[in-house]
Amino acid sequence: AFLPLATWAAARGVGAGRTWSVAVALMMATIPHARTYAFGAAQPDGTFATFLTAFVALGARVAPALRGVGTLSIRLAVATGVAGAASLLTRPEGMVYVGGIVIGALATARPRRWSAATWRALLLGAAVVVAPTAAFSARMFDSKATPSVPASPLKAAPAKPSN
């Protein structure tokens, strides 16, 4: 139920008017393919779509501060970082989407105009993304966490010596 709300917020964040934002949110909630993909999938697709849409919505609110207009609040930076980390950790392709969005946002950034508060908020937001992702990656690369591969059932058993 959060995905249509996040979709509405993302549409508003990128500059769509109220009518278009509501229309996009209603389409996300009612189009059969979107509902099946996002709300009825066995894998965490709906959760991933919600986190990624929330990341886009929050990122749209971060964008003016990246261009040097205003100051980025720590609350907004942390919320954006949490949505980004959740997207990264929910699906393997999260890194591609979140990374692409971050690179695109940084391409329009004007760091010379950033205040010290914006720098602090960005560093904290980045830490919120990096810390859980690094911990998860370290756990996955740990030899104890790597599952052992069982022997193939198709492999022939060694022949018993005959008497």
PDB file of C-alpha atoms in Angstrom:
ATOM      1  CA  ALA A   1       0.000   0.000   0.000  1.00  0.00           C
ATOM      2  CA  PHE A   2       3.014   2.266   0.365  1.00  0.00           C
ATOM      3  CA  LEU A   3       4.103   2.015  -3.303  1.00  0.00           C
ATOM      4  CA  PRO A   4       1.342   4.290  -4.717  1.00  0.00           C
ATOM      5  CA  LEU A   5       2.145   6.874  -2.036  1.00  0.00           C
ATOM      6  CA  ALA A   6       5.867   6.649  -2.805  1.00  0.00           C
ATOM      7  CA  THR A   7       5.074   6.908  -6.532  1.00  0.00           C
ATOM      8  CA  TRP A   8       2.999  10.032  -5.899  1.00  0.00           C
ATOM      9  CA  ALA A   9       5.835  11.551  -3.835  1.00  0.00           C
ATOM     10  CA  ALA A  10       8.403  10.698  -6.536  1.00  0.00           C
ATOM     11  CA  ALA A  11       6.242  12.299  -9.223  1.00  0.00           C
ATOM     12  CA  ARG A  12       5.770  15.429  -7.083  1.00  0.00           C
ATOM     13  CA  GLY A  13       9.484  15.471  -6.308  1.00  0.00           C
ATOM     14  CA  VAL A  14      10.493  15.568  -9.954  1.00  0.00           C
ATOM     15  CA  GLY A  15       8.093  18.420 -10.658  1.00  0.00           C
ATOM     16  CA  ALA A  16       4.804  16.825 -11.746  1.00  0.00           C
ATOM     17  CA  GLY A  17       1.645  18.659 -10.760  1.00  0.00           C
ATOM     18  CA  ARG A  18      -0.890  17.280  -8.331  1.00  0.00           C
ATOM     19  CA  THR A  19      -3.184  15.877 -11.020  1.00  0.00           C
ATOM     20  CA  TRP A  20      -0.409  14.037 -12.855  1.00  0.00           C
ATOM     21  CA  SER A  21       1.047  12.754  -9.586  1.00  0.00           C
ATOM     22  CA  VAL A  22      -2.298  11.334  -8.512  1.00  0.00           C
ATOM     23  CA  ALA A  23      -2.782   9.824 -11.985  1.00  0.00           C
ATOM     24  CA  VAL A  24       0.620   8.116 -11.846  1.00  0.00           C
ATOM     25  CA  ALA A  25      -0.056   6.801  -8.332  1.00  0.00           C
ATOM     26  CA  LEU A  26      -3.484   5.488  -9.390  1.00  0.00           C
ATOM     27  CA  MET A  27      -1.961   3.787 -12.413  1.00  0.00           C
ATOM     28  CA  MET A  28       0.619   2.112 -10.190  1.00  0.00           C
ATOM     29  CA  ALA A  29      -2.163   0.873  -7.911  1.00  0.00           C
ATOM     30  CA  THR A  30      -4.587  -0.269 -10.615  1.00  0.00           C
ATOM     31  CA  ILE A  31      -2.760  -1.431 -13.743  1.00  0.00           C
ATOM     32  CA  PRO A  32      -2.905  -5.241 -13.626  1.00  0.00           C
ATOM     33  CA  HIS A  33       0.726  -5.799 -14.634  1.00  0.00           C
ATOM     34  CA  ALA A  34       2.001  -3.318 -12.058  1.00  0.00           C
ATOM     35  CA  ARG A  35      -0.176  -4.849  -9.361  1.00  0.00           C
ATOM     36  CA  THR A  36       0.940  -8.374 -10.186  1.00  0.00           C
ATOM     37  CA  TYR A  37       4.593  -7.412 -10.417  1.00  0.00           C
ATOM     38  CA  ALA A  38       4.755  -5.157  -7.387  1.00  0.00           C
ATOM     39  CA  PHE A  39       2.120  -6.473  -5.011  1.00  0.00           C
ATOM     40  CA  GLY A  40       1.690 -10.166  -5.831  1.00  0.00           C
ATOM     41  CA  ALA A  41       5.207 -11.325  -6.612  1.00  0.00           C
ATOM     42  CA  ALA A  42       6.727 -14.170  -4.650  1.00  0.00           C
ATOM     43  CA  GLN A  43      10.125 -12.468  -4.569  1.00  0.00           C
ATOM     44  CA  PRO A  44      10.665  -9.104  -2.893  1.00  0.00           C
ATOM     45  CA  ASP A  45       9.879  -7.172  -6.076  1.00  0.00           C
ATOM     46  CA  GLY A  46       7.143  -5.091  -4.491  1.00  0.00           C
ATOM     47  CA  THR A  47       9.359  -4.255  -1.550  1.00  0.00           C
ATOM     48  CA  PHE A  48      12.232  -3.355  -3.878  1.00  0.00           C
ATOM     49  CA  ALA A  49       9.965  -1.173  -6.022  1.00  0.00           C
ATOM     50  CA  THR A  50       8.706   0.612  -2.921  1.00  0.00           C
ATOM     51  CA  PHE A  51      12.191   1.250  -1.521  1.00  0.00           C
ATOM     52  CA  LEU A  52      13.527   2.399  -4.892  1.00  0.00           C
ATOM     53  CA  THR A  53      10.552   4.704  -5.469  1.00  0.00           C
ATOM     54  CA  ALA A  54      10.986   6.143  -1.980  1.00  0.00           C
ATOM     55  CA  PHE A  55      14.692   6.656  -2.764  1.00  0.00           C
ATOM     56  CA  VAL A  56      13.754   8.577  -5.928  1.00  0.00           C
ATOM     57  CA  ALA A  57      11.141  10.639  -4.056  1.00  0.00           C
ATOM     58  CA  LEU A  58      13.583  11.552  -1.296  1.00  0.00           C
ATOM     59  CA  GLY A  59      16.396  12.069  -3.807  1.00  0.00           C
ATOM     60  CA  ALA A  60      14.261  14.609  -5.648  1.00  0.00           C
ATOM     61  CA  ARG A  61      14.073  16.583  -2.405  1.00  0.00           C
ATOM     62  CA  VAL A  62      17.871  16.328  -1.991  1.00  0.00           C
ATOM     63  CA  ALA A  63      18.595  17.562  -5.534  1.00  0.00           C
ATOM     64  CA  PRO A  64      18.251  21.327  -4.878  1.00  0.00           C
ATOM     65  CA  ALA A  65      20.842  21.135  -2.074  1.00  0.00           C
ATOM     66  CA  LEU A  66      23.182  19.264  -4.420  1.00  0.00           C
ATOM     67  CA  ARG A  67      22.880  22.134  -6.882  1.00  0.00           C
ATOM     68  CA  GLY A  68      23.792  24.561  -4.098  1.00  0.00           C
ATOM     69  CA  VAL A  69      20.278  25.854  -3.436  1.00  0.00           C
ATOM     70  CA  GLY A  70      19.588  25.715   0.290  1.00  0.00           C
ATOM     71  CA  THR A  71      20.997  23.404   2.923  1.00  0.00           C
ATOM     72  CA  LEU A  72      20.467  19.656   3.133  1.00  0.00           C
ATOM     73  CA  SER A  73      19.015  18.535   6.448  1.00  0.00           C
ATOM     74  CA  ILE A  74      20.477  15.554   8.269  1.00  0.00           C
ATOM     75  CA  ARG A  75      16.992  14.028   8.599  1.00  0.00           C
ATOM     76  CA  LEU A  76      16.454  14.091   4.824  1.00  0.00           C
ATOM     77  CA  ALA A  77      19.958  12.777   4.120  1.00  0.00           C
ATOM     78  CA  VAL A  78      19.518   9.875   6.550  1.00  0.00           C
ATOM     79  CA  ALA A  79      16.047   9.031   5.207  1.00  0.00           C
ATOM     80  CA  THR A  80      17.417   9.023   1.651  1.00  0.00           C
ATOM     81  CA  GLY A  81      20.333   6.866   2.785  1.00  0.00           C
ATOM     82  CA  VAL A  82      18.018   4.361   4.467  1.00  0.00           C
ATOM     83  CA  ALA A  83      15.861   4.093   1.331  1.00  0.00           C
ATOM     84  CA  GLY A  84      19.008   3.661  -0.789  1.00  0.00           C
ATOM     85  CA  ALA A  85      20.456   1.004   1.509  1.00  0.00           C
ATOM     86  CA  ALA A  86      17.129  -0.831   1.593  1.00  0.00           C
ATOM     87  CA  SER A  87      17.053  -0.813  -2.217  1.00  0.00           C
ATOM     88  CA  LEU A  88      20.616  -2.104  -2.380  1.00  0.00           C
ATOM     89  CA  LEU A  89      19.985  -4.926   0.053  1.00  0.00           C
ATOM     90  CA  THR A  90      16.568  -6.047  -1.218  1.00  0.00           C
ATOM     91  CA  ARG A  91      17.469  -7.078  -4.759  1.00  0.00           C
ATOM     92  CA  PRO A  92      20.815  -7.758  -6.468  1.00  0.00           C
ATOM     93  CA  GLU A  93      20.126  -5.186  -9.180  1.00  0.00           C
ATOM     94  CA  GLY A  94      19.598  -2.501  -6.529  1.00  0.00           C
ATOM     95  CA  MET A  95      23.245  -1.481  -6.878  1.00  0.00           C
ATOM     96  CA  VAL A  96      22.714  -0.655 -10.555  1.00  0.00           C
ATOM     97  CA  TYR A  97      19.649   1.504  -9.966  1.00  0.00           C
ATOM     98  CA  VAL A  98      20.839   3.270  -6.819  1.00  0.00           C
ATOM     99  CA  GLY A  99      24.317   3.747  -8.265  1.00  0.00           C
ATOM    100  CA  GLY A 100      22.907   5.191 -11.489  1.00  0.00           C
ATOM    101  CA  ILE A 101      20.663   7.590  -9.604  1.00  0.00           C
ATOM    102  CA  VAL A 102      23.518   8.736  -7.354  1.00  0.00           C
ATOM    103  CA  ILE A 103      25.882   9.225 -10.307  1.00  0.00           C
ATOM    104  CA  GLY A 104      23.184  11.164 -12.165  1.00  0.00           C
ATOM    105  CA  ALA A 105      22.528  13.357  -9.136  1.00  0.00           C
ATOM    106  CA  LEU A 106      26.224  14.019  -8.582  1.00  0.00           C
ATOM    107  CA  ALA A 107      26.627  14.967 -12.252  1.00  0.00           C
ATOM    108  CA  THR A 108      24.418  18.004 -11.590  1.00  0.00           C
ATOM    109  CA  ALA A 109      25.993  18.815  -8.221  1.00  0.00           C
ATOM    110  CA  ARG A 110      27.771  22.046  -7.444  1.00  0.00           C
ATOM    111  CA  PRO A 111      29.959  21.138  -4.441  1.00  0.00           C
ATOM    112  CA  ARG A 112      31.596  24.567  -4.281  1.00  0.00           C
ATOM    113  CA  ARG A 113      28.250  26.003  -3.226  1.00  0.00           C
ATOM    114  CA  TRP A 114      27.601  23.445  -0.464  1.00  0.00           C
ATOM    115  CA  SER A 115      27.515  24.640   3.102  1.00  0.00           C
ATOM    116  CA  ALA A 116      29.280  22.759   5.886  1.00  0.00           C
ATOM    117  CA  ALA A 117      25.888  21.469   7.068  1.00  0.00           C
ATOM    118  CA  THR A 118      25.193  20.027   3.612  1.00  0.00           C
ATOM    119  CA  TRP A 119      28.588  18.296   3.583  1.00  0.00           C
ATOM    120  CA  ARG A 120      27.914  16.787   7.027  1.00  0.00           C
ATOM    121  CA  ALA A 121      24.441  15.620   5.994  1.00  0.00           C
ATOM    122  CA  LEU A 122      25.762  14.055   2.772  1.00  0.00           C
ATOM    123  CA  LEU A 123      28.541  12.225   4.582  1.00  0.00           C
ATOM    124  CA  LEU A 124      26.093  10.894   7.165  1.00  0.00           C
ATOM    125  CA  GLY A 125      23.639   9.850   4.442  1.00  0.00           C
ATOM    126  CA  ALA A 126      26.429   8.060   2.577  1.00  0.00           C
ATOM    127  CA  ALA A 127      27.492   6.304   5.780  1.00  0.00           C
ATOM    128  CA  VAL A 128      23.919   5.091   6.265  1.00  0.00           C
ATOM    129  CA  VAL A 129      24.104   3.477   2.817  1.00  0.00           C
ATOM    130  CA  VAL A 130      27.645   2.124   3.041  1.00  0.00           C
ATOM    131  CA  ALA A 131      27.606   0.651   6.567  1.00  0.00           C
ATOM    132  CA  PRO A 132      24.851  -1.972   6.162  1.00  0.00           C
ATOM    133  CA  THR A 133      25.895  -2.752   2.599  1.00  0.00           C
ATOM    134  CA  ALA A 134      29.514  -3.285   3.624  1.00  0.00           C
ATOM    135  CA  ALA A 135      28.481  -5.393   6.620  1.00  0.00           C
ATOM    136  CA  PHE A 136      26.263  -7.570   4.437  1.00  0.00           C
ATOM    137  CA  SER A 137      28.964  -7.935   1.782  1.00  0.00           C
ATOM    138  CA  ALA A 138      31.586  -8.823   4.396  1.00  0.00           C
ATOM    139  CA  ARG A 139      29.239 -11.432   5.841  1.00  0.00           C
ATOM    140  CA  MET A 140      28.643 -12.930   2.400  1.00  0.00           C
ATOM    141  CA  PHE A 141      32.372 -13.130   1.683  1.00  0.00           C
ATOM    142  CA  ASP A 142      33.087 -14.705   5.043  1.00  0.00           C
ATOM    143  CA  SER A 143      34.022 -18.352   4.507  1.00  0.00           C
ATOM    144  CA  LYS A 144      31.704 -19.470   7.300  1.00  0.00           C
ATOM    145  CA  ALA A 145      28.730 -17.767   5.665  1.00  0.00           C
ATOM    146  CA  THR A 146      29.322 -19.308   2.255  1.00  0.00           C
ATOM    147  CA  PRO A 147      27.081 -22.339   1.874  1.00  0.00           C
ATOM    148  CA  SER A 148      28.815 -25.530   0.917  1.00  0.00           C
ATOM    149  CA  VAL A 149      27.809 -27.101  -2.366  1.00  0.00           C
ATOM    150  CA  PRO A 150      26.537 -30.648  -1.912  1.00  0.00           C
ATOM    151  CA  ALA A 151      27.862 -33.403  -4.123  1.00  0.00           C
ATOM    152  CA  SER A 152      25.924 -33.843  -7.316  1.00  0.00           C
ATOM    153  CA  PRO A 153      23.306 -36.591  -7.105  1.00  0.00           C
ATOM    154  CA  LEU A 154      24.063 -37.461 -10.730  1.00  0.00           C
ATOM    155  CA  LYS A 155      27.687 -38.255  -9.996  1.00  0.00           C
ATOM    156  CA  ALA A 156      28.274 -41.975 -10.051  1.00  0.00           C
ATOM    157  CA  ALA A 157      29.030 -43.574  -6.718  1.00  0.00           C
ATOM    158  CA  PRO A 158      32.370 -45.383  -6.478  1.00  0.00           C
ATOM    159  CA  ALA A 159      32.115 -48.999  -7.528  1.00  0.00           C
ATOM    160  CA  LYS A 160      32.125 -51.559  -4.737  1.00  0.00           C
ATOM    161  CA  PRO A 161      34.884 -54.109  -5.007  1.00  0.00           C
ATOM    162  CA  SER A 162      33.528 -57.512  -5.889  1.00  0.00           C
ATOM    163  CA  ASN A 163      34.576 -60.529  -3.784  1.00  0.00           C
TER     164      ASN A 163
END
